[in-house]
PDB file of C-alpha atoms (C1' of nucleotides) in Angstrom:
ATOM      1  CA  MET A 253     -81.074  33.142  58.627  1.00 38.00           C
ATOM      2  CA  MET A 254     -82.183  29.577  58.913  1.00 42.00           C
ATOM      3  CA  GLU A 255     -79.244  27.133  58.956  1.00 47.00           C
ATOM      4  CA  ARG A 256     -79.691  24.374  56.438  1.00 64.00           C
ATOM      5  CA  LYS A 257     -78.060  20.986  56.973  1.00 79.00           C
ATOM      6  CA  LYS A 258     -74.963  20.211  54.980  1.00 93.00           C
ATOM      7  CA  ALA A 259     -74.385  16.484  55.054  1.00 95.00           C
ATOM      8  CA  ASP A 260     -71.063  14.711  54.613  1.00 95.00           C
ATOM      9  CA  CYS A 261     -70.707  13.063  51.242  1.00 96.00           C
ATOM     10  CA  PRO A 262     -68.905   9.711  51.548  1.00 93.00           C
ATOM     11  CA  ALA A 263     -68.566   9.345  47.771  1.00 94.00           C
ATOM     12  CA  LEU A 264     -66.323  12.417  47.667  1.00 95.00           C
ATOM     13  CA  PRO A 265     -63.009  12.985  49.444  1.00 94.00           C
ATOM     14  CA  PRO A 266     -63.182  13.819  53.170  1.00 94.00           C
ATOM     15  CA  GLY A 267     -64.465  17.288  53.977  1.00 95.00           C
ATOM     16  CA  TRP A 268     -66.890  17.628  51.067  1.00 96.00           C
ATOM     17  CA  LYS A 269     -70.459  18.462  51.994  1.00 96.00           C
ATOM     18  CA  LYS A 270     -73.734  18.090  50.163  1.00 97.00           C
ATOM     19  CA  GLU A 271     -76.764  20.309  50.565  1.00 97.00           C
ATOM     20  CA  GLU A 272     -80.284  20.037  49.151  1.00 97.00           C
ATOM     21  CA  VAL A 273     -82.401  23.195  49.015  1.00 97.00           C
ATOM     22  CA  ILE A 274     -86.135  23.032  48.369  1.00 96.00           C
ATOM     23  CA  ARG A 275     -87.483  25.836  46.196  1.00 97.00           C
ATOM     24  CA  LYS A 276     -90.060  27.751  48.197  1.00 96.00           C
ATOM     25  CA  SER A 277     -91.801  29.831  45.557  1.00 96.00           C
ATOM     26  CA  GLY A 278     -92.297  30.354  41.865  1.00 96.00           C
ATOM     27  CA  LEU A 279     -93.321  27.915  39.150  1.00 96.00           C
ATOM     28  CA  SER A 280     -90.754  25.394  40.373  1.00 96.00           C
ATOM     29  CA  ALA A 281     -91.788  25.518  44.029  1.00 96.00           C
ATOM     30  CA  GLY A 282     -91.289  22.128  45.656  1.00 96.00           C
ATOM     31  CA  LYS A 283     -88.433  21.144  43.375  1.00 96.00           C
ATOM     32  CA  SER A 284     -84.962  21.113  44.847  1.00 97.00           C
ATOM     33  CA  ASP A 285     -81.451  22.205  44.025  1.00 98.00           C
ATOM     34  CA  VAL A 286     -78.373  20.242  45.080  1.00 97.00           C
ATOM     35  CA  TYR A 287     -75.151  21.971  46.008  1.00 98.00           C
ATOM     36  CA  TYR A 288     -71.756  20.695  47.076  1.00 98.00           C
ATOM     37  CA  TYR A 289     -69.173  22.469  49.186  1.00 97.00           C
ATOM     38  CA  SER A 290     -65.439  21.802  48.976  1.00 96.00           C
ATOM     39  CA  PRO A 291     -63.450  21.483  52.219  1.00 95.00           C
ATOM     40  CA  THR A 292     -62.508  25.144  51.730  1.00 95.00           C
ATOM     41  CA  GLY A 293     -66.159  26.164  51.408  1.00 95.00           C
ATOM     42  CA  LYS A 294     -66.380  26.750  47.659  1.00 96.00           C
ATOM     43  CA  LYS A 295     -69.880  26.108  46.359  1.00 97.00           C
ATOM     44  CA  PHE A 296     -70.626  23.871  43.374  1.00 98.00           C
ATOM     45  CA  ARG A 297     -73.963  23.697  41.597  1.00 97.00           C
ATOM     46  CA  SER A 298     -73.375  21.232  38.779  1.00 98.00           C
ATOM     47  CA  LYS A 299     -71.460  18.065  37.993  1.00 96.00           C
ATOM     48  CA  PRO A 300     -69.399  19.632  35.200  1.00 96.00           C
ATOM     49  CA  GLN A 301     -68.346  22.370  37.576  1.00 96.00           C
ATOM     50  CA  LEU A 302     -67.381  19.743  40.157  1.00 96.00           C
ATOM     51  CA  ALA A 303     -65.457  17.686  37.610  1.00 95.00           C
ATOM     52  CA  ARG A 304     -63.540  20.717  36.370  1.00 94.00           C
ATOM     53  CA  TYR A 305     -62.422  21.459  39.899  1.00 95.00           C
ATOM     54  CA  LEU A 306     -61.508  17.914  40.931  1.00 94.00           C
ATOM     55  CA  GLY A 307     -59.765  17.019  37.674  1.00 91.00           C
ATOM     56  CA  ASN A 308     -58.230  13.556  37.843  1.00 86.00           C
ATOM     57  CA  ALA A 309     -58.307  13.390  41.601  1.00 86.00           C
ATOM     58  CA  VAL A 310     -61.774  11.838  41.592  1.00 90.00           C
ATOM     59  CA  ASP A 311     -63.462   9.938  38.809  1.00 90.00           C
ATOM     60  CA  LEU A 312     -67.007  11.278  38.645  1.00 92.00           C
ATOM     61  CA  ALA A 313     -68.058   9.045  35.754  1.00 91.00           C
ATOM     62  CA  CYS A 314     -70.544   7.171  37.907  1.00 93.00           C
ATOM     63  CA  PHE A 315     -71.156   9.916  40.422  1.00 95.00           C
ATOM     64  CA  ASP A 316     -74.831  10.839  40.674  1.00 95.00           C
ATOM     65  CA  PHE A 317     -74.941  14.550  41.410  1.00 96.00           C
ATOM     66  CA  ARG A 318     -78.495  14.579  42.738  1.00 96.00           C
ATOM     67  CA  THR A 319     -78.128  11.696  45.223  1.00 96.00           C
ATOM     68  CA  GLY A 320     -74.419  12.164  45.918  1.00 96.00           C
ATOM     69  CA  LYS A 321     -73.707   8.461  45.472  1.00 94.00           C
ATOM     70  CA  MET A 322     -71.510   6.447  43.180  1.00 92.00           C
ATOM     71  CA  MET A 323     -73.697   4.401  40.871  1.00 87.00           C
ATOM     72  CA  PRO A 324     -71.517   1.886  38.995  1.00 78.00           C
ATOM     73  CA  GLY A 325     -73.068   0.289  35.939  1.00 68.00           C
ATOM     74  CA  LYS A 326     -75.480   3.133  35.460  1.00 65.00           C
ATOM     75  CA  LEU A 327     -73.086   4.716  32.982  1.00 61.00           C
ATOM     76  CA  GLN A 328     -74.694   7.945  34.153  1.00 57.00           C
ATOM     77  CA  LYS A 329     -75.929  10.931  32.216  1.00 51.00           C
ATOM     78  CA  ASN A 330     -72.374  11.320  30.978  1.00 50.00           C
ATOM     79  CA  LYS A 331     -73.665  10.447  27.564  1.00 48.00           C
ATOM     80  CA  GLN A 332     -72.943  13.967  26.451  1.00 46.00           C
ATOM     81  CA  ARG A 333     -69.275  13.834  27.366  1.00 46.00           C
ATOM     82  CA  LEU A 334     -68.814  10.242  26.253  1.00 47.00           C
ATOM     83  CA  ARG A 335     -70.354  10.936  22.891  1.00 43.00           C
ATOM     84  CA  HIS A 336     -68.191  13.988  22.524  1.00 46.00           C
ATOM     85  CA  GLU A 337     -65.057  12.008  23.357  1.00 46.00           C
ATOM     86  CA  THR A 338     -65.726   9.116  20.998  1.00 46.00           C
ATOM     87  CA  LEU A 339     -66.622  11.544  18.237  1.00 44.00           C
ATOM     88  CA  SER A 340     -63.434  13.539  18.575  1.00 44.00           C
ATOM     89  CA  LEU A 341     -61.407  10.334  18.768  1.00 47.00           C
ATOM     90  CA  ALA A 342     -63.061   8.981  15.638  1.00 44.00           C
ATOM     91  CA  LYS A 343     -62.134  12.146  13.816  1.00 43.00           C
ATOM     92  CA  GLY A 344     -58.484  11.495  14.608  1.00 42.00           C
ATOM     93  CA  GLY A 345     -58.242  13.853  17.525  1.00 41.00           C
ATOM     94  CA  LYS A 346     -56.014  13.174  20.504  1.00 43.00           C
ATOM     95  CA  PRO A 347     -57.484  11.814  23.732  1.00 45.00           C
ATOM     96  CA  ASP A 348     -58.343  14.470  26.244  1.00 42.00           C
ATOM     97  CA  LEU A 349     -55.516  13.918  28.706  1.00 41.00           C
ATOM     98  CA  ASN A 350     -57.199  16.105  31.210  1.00 40.00           C
ATOM     99  CA  THR A 351     -60.197  13.814  31.585  1.00 38.00           C
ATOM    100  CA  ALA A 352     -58.547  10.475  30.734  1.00 38.00           C
ATOM    101  CA  LEU A 353     -58.169   8.278  33.786  1.00 40.00           C
ATOM    102  CA  PRO A 354     -54.622   7.738  35.028  1.00 44.00           C
ATOM    103  CA  ILE A 355     -54.945   4.014  35.672  1.00 42.00           C
ATOM    104  CA  ARG A 356     -56.122   0.992  33.763  1.00 44.00           C
ATOM    105  CA  GLN A 357     -59.801   0.251  34.116  1.00 42.00           C
ATOM    106  CA  THR A 358     -59.507  -3.518  34.379  1.00 46.00           C
ATOM    107  CA  ALA A 359     -58.125  -5.331  37.364  1.00 47.00           C
ATOM    108  CA  SER A 360     -56.744  -8.813  37.469  1.00 44.00           C
ATOM    109  CA  ILE A 361     -54.536 -10.875  39.712  1.00 45.00           C
ATOM    110  CA  PHE A 362     -52.710 -12.073  36.610  1.00 40.00           C
ATOM    111  CA  LYS A 363     -50.493 -10.086  34.325  1.00 45.00           C
ATOM    112  CA  GLN A 364     -52.456  -9.373  31.195  1.00 45.00           C
ATOM    113  CA  PRO A 365     -51.166  -9.257  27.644  1.00 45.00           C
ATOM    114  CA  VAL A 366     -51.842  -6.062  25.755  1.00 47.00           C
ATOM    115  CA  THR A 367     -53.045  -6.150  22.164  1.00 47.00           C
ATOM    116  CA  LYS A 368     -51.775  -3.424  19.915  1.00 47.00           C
ATOM    117  CA  VAL A 369     -54.283  -2.666  17.186  1.00 48.00           C
ATOM    118  CA  THR A 370     -52.977  -1.264  13.908  1.00 51.00           C
ATOM    119  CA  SER A 371     -54.355  -1.161  10.399  1.00 53.00           C
ATOM    120  CA  HIS A 372     -51.888  -3.864   9.350  1.00 52.00           C
ATOM    121  CA  PRO A 373     -52.735  -7.556   9.431  1.00 54.00           C
ATOM    122  CA  GLY A 374     -50.630 -10.111  11.256  1.00 54.00           C
ATOM    123  CA  ASN A 375     -50.674  -8.348  14.582  1.00 53.00           C
ATOM    124  CA  LYS A 376     -48.983 -10.098  17.453  1.00 54.00           C
ATOM    125  CA  VAL A 377     -49.974  -9.958  21.064  1.00 51.00           C
ATOM    126  CA  LYS A 378     -47.177  -8.590  23.178  1.00 52.00           C
ATOM    127  CA  ALA A 379     -46.821  -9.186  26.858  1.00 48.00           C
ATOM    128  CA  ASP A 380     -45.628  -6.100  28.696  1.00 42.00           C
ATOM    129  CA  LEU A 381     -43.052  -7.468  31.087  1.00 41.00           C
ATOM    130  CA  GLN A 382     -40.065  -5.131  31.248  1.00 42.00           C
ATOM    131  CA  ARG A 383     -41.624  -2.040  29.747  1.00 41.00           C
ATOM    132  CA  ALA A 384     -44.112  -1.409  32.534  1.00 37.00           C
ATOM    133  CA  VAL A 385     -41.340  -1.390  35.119  1.00 36.00           C
ATOM    134  CA  GLU A 386     -38.973   0.759  33.101  1.00 39.00           C
ATOM    135  CA  GLN A 387     -41.338   3.457  32.029  1.00 43.00           C
ATOM    136  CA  PRO A 388     -41.016   6.733  33.908  1.00 47.00           C
ATOM    137  CA  ARG A 389     -43.475   7.142  36.690  1.00 57.00           C
ATOM    138  CA  GLN A 390     -44.682  10.173  38.517  1.00 65.00           C
ATOM    139  CA  LEU A 391     -43.450  10.643  42.048  1.00 65.00           C
ATOM    140  CA  PHE A 392     -46.315   9.908  44.456  1.00 63.00           C
ATOM    141  CA  TRP A 393     -48.415   8.619  41.566  1.00 63.00           C
ATOM    142  CA  GLU A 394     -50.320   6.629  44.174  1.00 63.00           C
ATOM    143  CA  LYS A 395     -52.091   9.850  45.125  1.00 64.00           C
ATOM    144  CA  ARG A 396     -54.070   9.470  41.944  1.00 63.00           C
ATOM    145  CA  LEU A 397     -55.681   6.343  43.367  1.00 59.00           C
ATOM    146  CA  LYS A 398     -57.273   8.430  46.096  1.00 63.00           C
ATOM    147  CA  GLY A 399     -61.014   8.403  46.062  1.00 61.00           C
ATOM    148  CA  LEU A 400     -61.400   5.093  44.242  1.00 61.00           C
ATOM    149  CA  ARG A 401     -63.830   2.894  46.111  1.00 59.00           C
ATOM    150  CA  SER A 402     -65.200  -0.567  45.696  1.00 58.00           C
ATOM    151  CA  SER A 403     -68.933  -1.083  45.737  1.00 56.00           C
ATOM    152  CA  ASP A 404     -71.306  -3.963  46.298  1.00 52.00           C
ATOM    153  CA  VAL A 405     -74.173  -5.301  44.175  1.00 53.00           C
ATOM    154  CA  THR A 406     -76.604  -2.783  45.654  1.00 53.00           C
ATOM    155  CA  GLU A 407     -74.369  -0.099  44.137  1.00 50.00           C
ATOM    156  CA  GLN A 408     -73.622   1.328  47.528  1.00 54.00           C
ATOM    157  CA  VAL A 409     -70.027   2.296  48.030  1.00 54.00           C
ATOM    158  CA  LEU A 410     -68.258   0.215  50.664  1.00 54.00           C
ATOM    159  CA  ARG A 411     -66.412   1.736  53.573  1.00 53.00           C
ATOM    160  CA  THR A 412     -62.639   1.467  53.752  1.00 51.00           C
ATOM    161  CA  MET A 413     -60.901  -1.679  54.847  1.00 61.00           C
ATOM    162  CA  GLU A 414     -59.110  -2.035  58.123  1.00 67.00           C
ATOM    163  CA  LEU A 415     -55.447  -2.726  57.505  1.00 70.00           C
ATOM    164  CA  PRO A 416     -53.171  -4.480  59.989  1.00 73.00           C
ATOM    165  CA  LYS A 417     -51.289  -2.150  62.333  1.00 73.00           C
ATOM    166  CA  GLY A 418     -47.913  -3.089  60.842  1.00 74.00           C
ATOM    167  CA  LEU A 419     -48.724  -1.334  57.586  1.00 72.00           C
ATOM    168  CA  GLN A 420     -48.045   2.386  57.534  1.00 76.00           C
ATOM    169  CA  GLY A 421     -48.004   4.852  54.668  1.00 72.00           C
ATOM    170  CA  VAL A 422     -45.175   7.130  53.591  1.00 71.00           C
ATOM    171  CA  GLY A 423     -45.572  10.460  51.825  1.00 68.00           C
ATOM    172  CA  PRO A 424     -48.190  13.141  51.380  1.00 70.00           C
ATOM    173  CA  ASP A 425     -51.274  10.961  51.746  1.00 69.00           C
ATOM    174  CA  PRO A 426     -51.256   8.669  54.774  1.00 66.00           C
ATOM    175  CA  SER A 427     -54.809   7.334  54.378  1.00 67.00           C
ATOM    176  CA  ASP A 428     -55.504   3.587  54.491  1.00 67.00           C
ATOM    177  CA  ASP A 429     -57.393   3.881  51.205  1.00 63.00           C
ATOM    178  CA  THR A 430     -54.324   4.959  49.305  1.00 61.00           C
ATOM    179  CA  LEU A 431     -52.055   2.594  51.220  1.00 60.00           C
ATOM    180  CA  LEU A 432     -54.158  -0.419  50.289  1.00 64.00           C
ATOM    181  CA  SER A 433     -54.330   0.659  46.645  1.00 65.00           C
ATOM    182  CA  ALA A 434     -50.579   1.234  46.556  1.00 64.00           C
ATOM    183  CA  ILE A 435     -49.730  -2.192  47.947  1.00 63.00           C
ATOM    184  CA  ALA A 436     -52.256  -3.962  45.736  1.00 67.00           C
ATOM    185  CA  SER A 437     -50.817  -2.146  42.717  1.00 64.00           C
ATOM    186  CA  ALA A 438     -47.283  -3.104  43.701  1.00 67.00           C
ATOM    187  CA  LEU A 439     -48.341  -6.749  43.707  1.00 63.00           C
ATOM    188  CA  HIS A 440     -49.565  -6.398  40.141  1.00 61.00           C
ATOM    189  CA  MET A 441     -46.712  -4.417  38.720  1.00 61.00           C
ATOM    190  CA  SER A 442     -43.604  -6.315  39.713  1.00 63.00           C
ATOM    191  CA  SER A 443     -42.542  -9.790  40.724  1.00 63.00           C
ATOM    192  CA  ALA A 444     -40.032  -8.447  43.233  1.00 66.00           C
ATOM    193  CA  PRO A 445     -40.602  -8.796  46.983  1.00 69.00           C
ATOM    194  CA  ILE A 446     -42.738  -6.106  48.600  1.00 70.00           C
ATOM    195  CA  THR A 447     -40.770  -4.646  51.478  1.00 74.00           C
ATOM    196  CA  GLY A 448     -41.939  -1.032  51.525  1.00 72.00           C
ATOM    197  CA  GLN A 449     -39.594   1.940  51.792  1.00 72.00           C
ATOM    198  CA  THR A 450     -36.460   0.740  53.564  1.00 71.00           C
ATOM    199  CA  SER A 451     -34.661   4.073  53.764  1.00 67.00           C
ATOM    200  CA  VAL A 452     -35.345   5.959  56.994  1.00 66.00           C
ATOM    201  CA  ALA A 453     -34.753   9.166  55.062  1.00 68.00           C
ATOM    202  CA  ALA A 454     -37.724   8.367  52.861  1.00 63.00           C
ATOM    203  CA  ASP A 455     -39.974   9.225  55.759  1.00 67.00           C
ATOM    204  CA  LYS A 456     -38.325  12.602  56.345  1.00 66.00           C
ATOM    205  CA  ASN A 457     -38.098  13.673  52.732  1.00 66.00           C
ATOM    206  CA  PRO A 458     -39.895  11.194  50.485  1.00 63.00           C
ATOM    207  CA  ALA A 459     -39.418  13.351  47.415  1.00 69.00           C
ATOM    208  CA  LEU A 460     -35.645  12.754  47.610  1.00 65.00           C
ATOM    209  CA  TRP A 461     -35.235   9.262  49.024  1.00 65.00           C
ATOM    210  CA  LEU A 462     -38.123   7.360  47.537  1.00 63.00           C
ATOM    211  CA  ASN A 463     -37.487   3.880  46.214  1.00 66.00           C
ATOM    212  CA  MET A 464     -39.661   3.929  43.122  1.00 65.00           C
ATOM    213  CA  SER A 465     -39.891   0.149  42.869  1.00 68.00           C
ATOM    214  CA  GLN A 466     -41.608  -0.081  46.233  1.00 71.00           C
ATOM    215  CA  PRO A 467     -45.055   1.112  47.313  1.00 72.00           C
ATOM    216  CA  LEU A 468     -45.441   4.203  49.474  1.00 72.00           C
ATOM    217  CA  CYS A 469     -45.405   2.426  52.797  1.00 63.00           C
ATOM    218  CA  LYS A 470     -42.948   1.871  55.603  1.00 73.00           C
ATOM    219  CA  THR A 471     -40.907  -1.303  55.834  1.00 76.00           C
ATOM    220  CA  PHE A 472     -42.945  -4.222  56.974  1.00 69.00           C
ATOM    221  CA  THR A 473     -43.077  -7.975  57.155  1.00 72.00           C
ATOM    222  CA  VAL A 474     -46.288  -9.920  57.221  1.00 72.00           C
ATOM    223  CA  THR A 475     -46.361 -12.335  60.127  1.00 71.00           C
ATOM    224  CA  ASP A 476     -48.451 -15.453  60.378  1.00 72.00           C
ATOM    225  CA  GLU A 477     -49.833 -13.937  63.560  1.00 71.00           C
ATOM    226  CA  GLN A 478     -51.262 -10.982  61.615  1.00 69.00           C
ATOM    227  CA  ILE A 479     -52.871 -13.290  59.102  1.00 66.00           C
ATOM    228  CA  ARG A 480     -54.453 -15.359  61.869  1.00 72.00           C
ATOM    229  CA  GLU A 481     -55.678 -12.130  63.459  1.00 72.00           C
ATOM    230  CA  GLN A 482     -57.408 -11.094  60.270  1.00 68.00           C
ATOM    231  CA  GLU A 483     -58.907 -14.538  59.801  1.00 68.00           C
ATOM    232  CA  MET A 484     -60.429 -14.262  63.259  1.00 68.00           C
ATOM    233  CA  LYS A 485     -62.122 -11.060  62.124  1.00 66.00           C
ATOM    234  CA  VAL A 486     -63.703 -12.968  59.257  1.00 60.00           C
ATOM    235  CA  LEU A 487     -65.208 -15.447  61.676  1.00 65.00           C
ATOM    236  CA  GLN A 488     -66.410 -12.661  63.945  1.00 67.00           C
ATOM    237  CA  ALA A 489     -67.992 -10.783  61.069  1.00 62.00           C
ATOM    238  CA  ARG A 490     -69.844 -13.911  60.017  1.00 65.00           C
ATOM    239  CA  ARG A 491     -71.156 -14.527  63.512  1.00 63.00           C
ATOM    240  CA  ASN A 492     -72.476 -10.982  63.919  1.00 60.00           C
ATOM    241  CA  GLY A 493     -75.920 -10.562  62.472  1.00 53.00           C
ATOM    242  CA  PRO A 494     -78.381 -12.760  60.575  1.00 51.00           C
ATOM    243  CA  GLN A 495     -77.990 -13.909  56.996  1.00 49.00           C
ATOM    244  CA  THR A 496     -80.562 -11.428  55.788  1.00 47.00           C
ATOM    245  CA  ASP A 497     -78.189  -8.585  56.527  1.00 54.00           C
ATOM    246  CA  ARG A 498     -75.655  -8.027  53.770  1.00 57.00           C
ATOM    247  CA  ALA A 499     -73.263  -6.018  55.879  1.00 58.00           C
ATOM    248  CA  PRO A 500     -71.526  -8.884  57.717  1.00 54.00           C
ATOM    249  CA  LEU A 501     -71.050 -10.768  54.466  1.00 57.00           C
ATOM    250  CA  PHE A 502     -69.394  -7.855  52.735  1.00 56.00           C
ATOM    251  CA  ARG A 503     -67.392  -7.046  55.822  1.00 57.00           C
ATOM    252  CA  SER A 504     -65.981 -10.558  55.879  1.00 57.00           C
ATOM    253  CA  LEU A 505     -65.268 -10.385  52.154  1.00 58.00           C
ATOM    254  CA  ARG A 506     -63.231  -7.253  52.746  1.00 59.00           C
ATOM    255  CA  VAL A 507     -61.228  -8.913  55.486  1.00 60.00           C
ATOM    256  CA  ILE A 508     -60.680 -11.957  53.290  1.00 58.00           C
ATOM    257  CA  THR A 509     -59.281  -9.636  50.642  1.00 61.00           C
ATOM    258  CA  ILE A 510     -56.723  -8.370  53.120  1.00 60.00           C
ATOM    259  CA  VAL A 511     -55.861 -11.910  54.224  1.00 59.00           C
ATOM    260  CA  ILE A 512     -55.261 -12.885  50.601  1.00 61.00           C
ATOM    261  CA  LEU A 513     -53.269  -9.696  50.064  1.00 51.00           C
ATOM    262  CA  MET A 514     -50.985 -10.472  52.991  1.00 66.00           C
ATOM    263  CA  GLN A 515     -50.596 -14.118  52.037  1.00 68.00           C
ATOM    264  CA  THR A 516     -49.705 -13.095  48.501  1.00 60.00           C
ATOM    265  CA  ILE A 517     -47.046 -10.707  49.776  1.00 61.00           C
ATOM    266  CA  ASN A 518     -45.616 -13.441  52.004  1.00 66.00           C
ATOM    267  CA  GLN A 519     -45.554 -16.011  49.238  1.00 69.00           C
ATOM    268  CA  LYS A 520     -43.937 -13.627  46.786  1.00 62.00           C
ATOM    269  CA  ASN A 521     -41.305 -12.446  49.256  1.00 60.00           C
ATOM    270  CA  THR A 522     -40.239 -15.954  50.253  1.00 66.00           C
ATOM    271  CA  THR A 523     -40.032 -17.349  46.721  1.00 61.00           C
ATOM    272  CA  CYS A 524     -37.798 -14.508  45.507  1.00 60.00           C
TER     273      CYS A 524
ATOM    274  C1'  DG B 175     -70.423  43.462  44.615  1.00 53.65           C
ATOM    275  C1'  DC B 176     -72.133  39.149  46.174  1.00 53.65           C
ATOM    276  C1'  DC B 177     -74.991  35.282  46.208  1.00 53.65           C
ATOM    277  C1'  DA B 178     -79.349  32.735  47.205  1.00 53.65           C
ATOM    278  C1'  DC B 179     -82.787  31.744  44.471  1.00 53.65           C
ATOM    279  C1'  DC B 180     -85.801  30.833  40.612  1.00 53.65           C
ATOM    280  C1'  DG B 181     -86.280  30.925  35.451  1.00 53.65           C
ATOM    281  C1'  DG B 182     -85.172  29.271  30.855  1.00 53.65           C
ATOM    282  C1'  DT B 183     -83.723  25.947  27.775  1.00 53.65           C
ATOM    283  C1'  DG B 184     -80.925  22.400  25.335  1.00 53.65           C
ATOM    284  C1'  DG B 185     -80.600  17.747  25.169  1.00 53.65           C
ATOM    285  C1'  DC B 186     -82.588  13.726  26.037  1.00 53.65           C
TER     286       DC B 186
ATOM    287  C1'  DG C 193     -92.312  16.168  29.310  1.00 53.65           C
ATOM    288  C1'  DC C 194     -88.413  16.116  32.290  1.00 53.65           C
ATOM    289  C1'  DC C 195     -84.367  17.875  34.314  1.00 53.65           C
ATOM    290  C1'  DA C 196     -79.347  19.094  34.542  1.00 53.65           C
ATOM    291  C1'  DC C 197     -77.129  23.056  33.976  1.00 53.65           C
ATOM    292  C1'  DC C 198     -76.325  27.700  34.224  1.00 53.65           C
ATOM    293  C1'  DG C 199     -78.053  32.649  33.383  1.00 53.65           C
ATOM    294  C1'  DG C 200     -79.872  36.482  35.535  1.00 53.65           C
ATOM    295  C1'  DT C 201     -81.346  39.350  39.221  1.00 53.65           C
ATOM    296  C1'  DG C 202     -83.521  41.074  43.549  1.00 53.65           C
ATOM    297  C1'  DG C 203     -82.302  41.901  47.945  1.00 53.65           C
ATOM    298  C1'  DC C 204     -78.815  42.557  50.932  1.00 53.65           C
TER     299       DC C 204
END
DNA sequence: GCCACCGGTGGC
DNA sequence: GCCACCGGTGGC
C-alpha cells in the first residue's frame, strides 16, 4: 500500500499528526479529507471528535481543522456550538463545565477588578484580592495551560520561547511552555516573592510536598547576568536578517518578554 | 470485523 | 452552492 505522508501538527500537542487524503474517484474526486492521528495512533476525522477527545487540554475554538492551524480572530465555524451555548445560558441553564475554559480569557499585567452583575441596582465593583489566593486550587493546575500559544498578526502560531537555563520545571509536565505560563501566572496571582518550589522533596513526590503558593518550578534566583544574557539575544535577533522579514522582530519581542518577566520577578522579590 | 473511502445532507 | 461532519459499505 502506498504510504501517505503524515505531517506534524504544531498547533496540537507534540506527537499529533495531520494527514490530507485526496479522493481519487466518484463524484467528489479531487476533493480531500483531513485526518488527525493522536500520539497513540487513534484516527480523528472531524473537529467535534477531536474536541471530545482532548477535552480541556487544548482549546480548539480557533483551530482550523482543514489547515491544522490556529486562526485567532476568525471566531471559526464554531458558530454552531457558540449559538448553542448562549441559547442554553439564556434559558437559565448552567454553563457546560466540560467545554468552559479553565482560565480567564483576558490577560493583564495589572490586577483587574471584577464586576458582579445582578438584577439589583447599586452594584459595587469588588476587587478580588484575598479570595483568589484562598480559593482551592487543583494540584498541577498548570497542566491546563498546556497547548496555549501566542500568535502574531499573520495569525501564525509562534514557536516556544527559550527560557534561561536556571529555570526548571517540577511535576508531571516539564515543558518550557508550561513553565513559562506557570511563572507568568504566579506573577499575576500573588504579590509574594517568586522563589519556586523550595522543598527538595517536591521534586521526588510533587503530589505530597508541593507548595501551592509557588509555581511548578525549582528554586531559582534571577541574576543580572542572566538578564544581560537575554538582552544580548535581543540585539542578535535584531541584527540577523533584513527588516522585511518578520521573524527576527518577533523573535526579539519574545526575548524581551522574558527579560521583562525576569526583571519583574527580581523587582518583586527584592521589594517584599 | 475493520477501516479506507466516498456519499449524503444539515446548516450556513 | 459549499462543505464539515459522519453514515454506510466494499474490499480485505
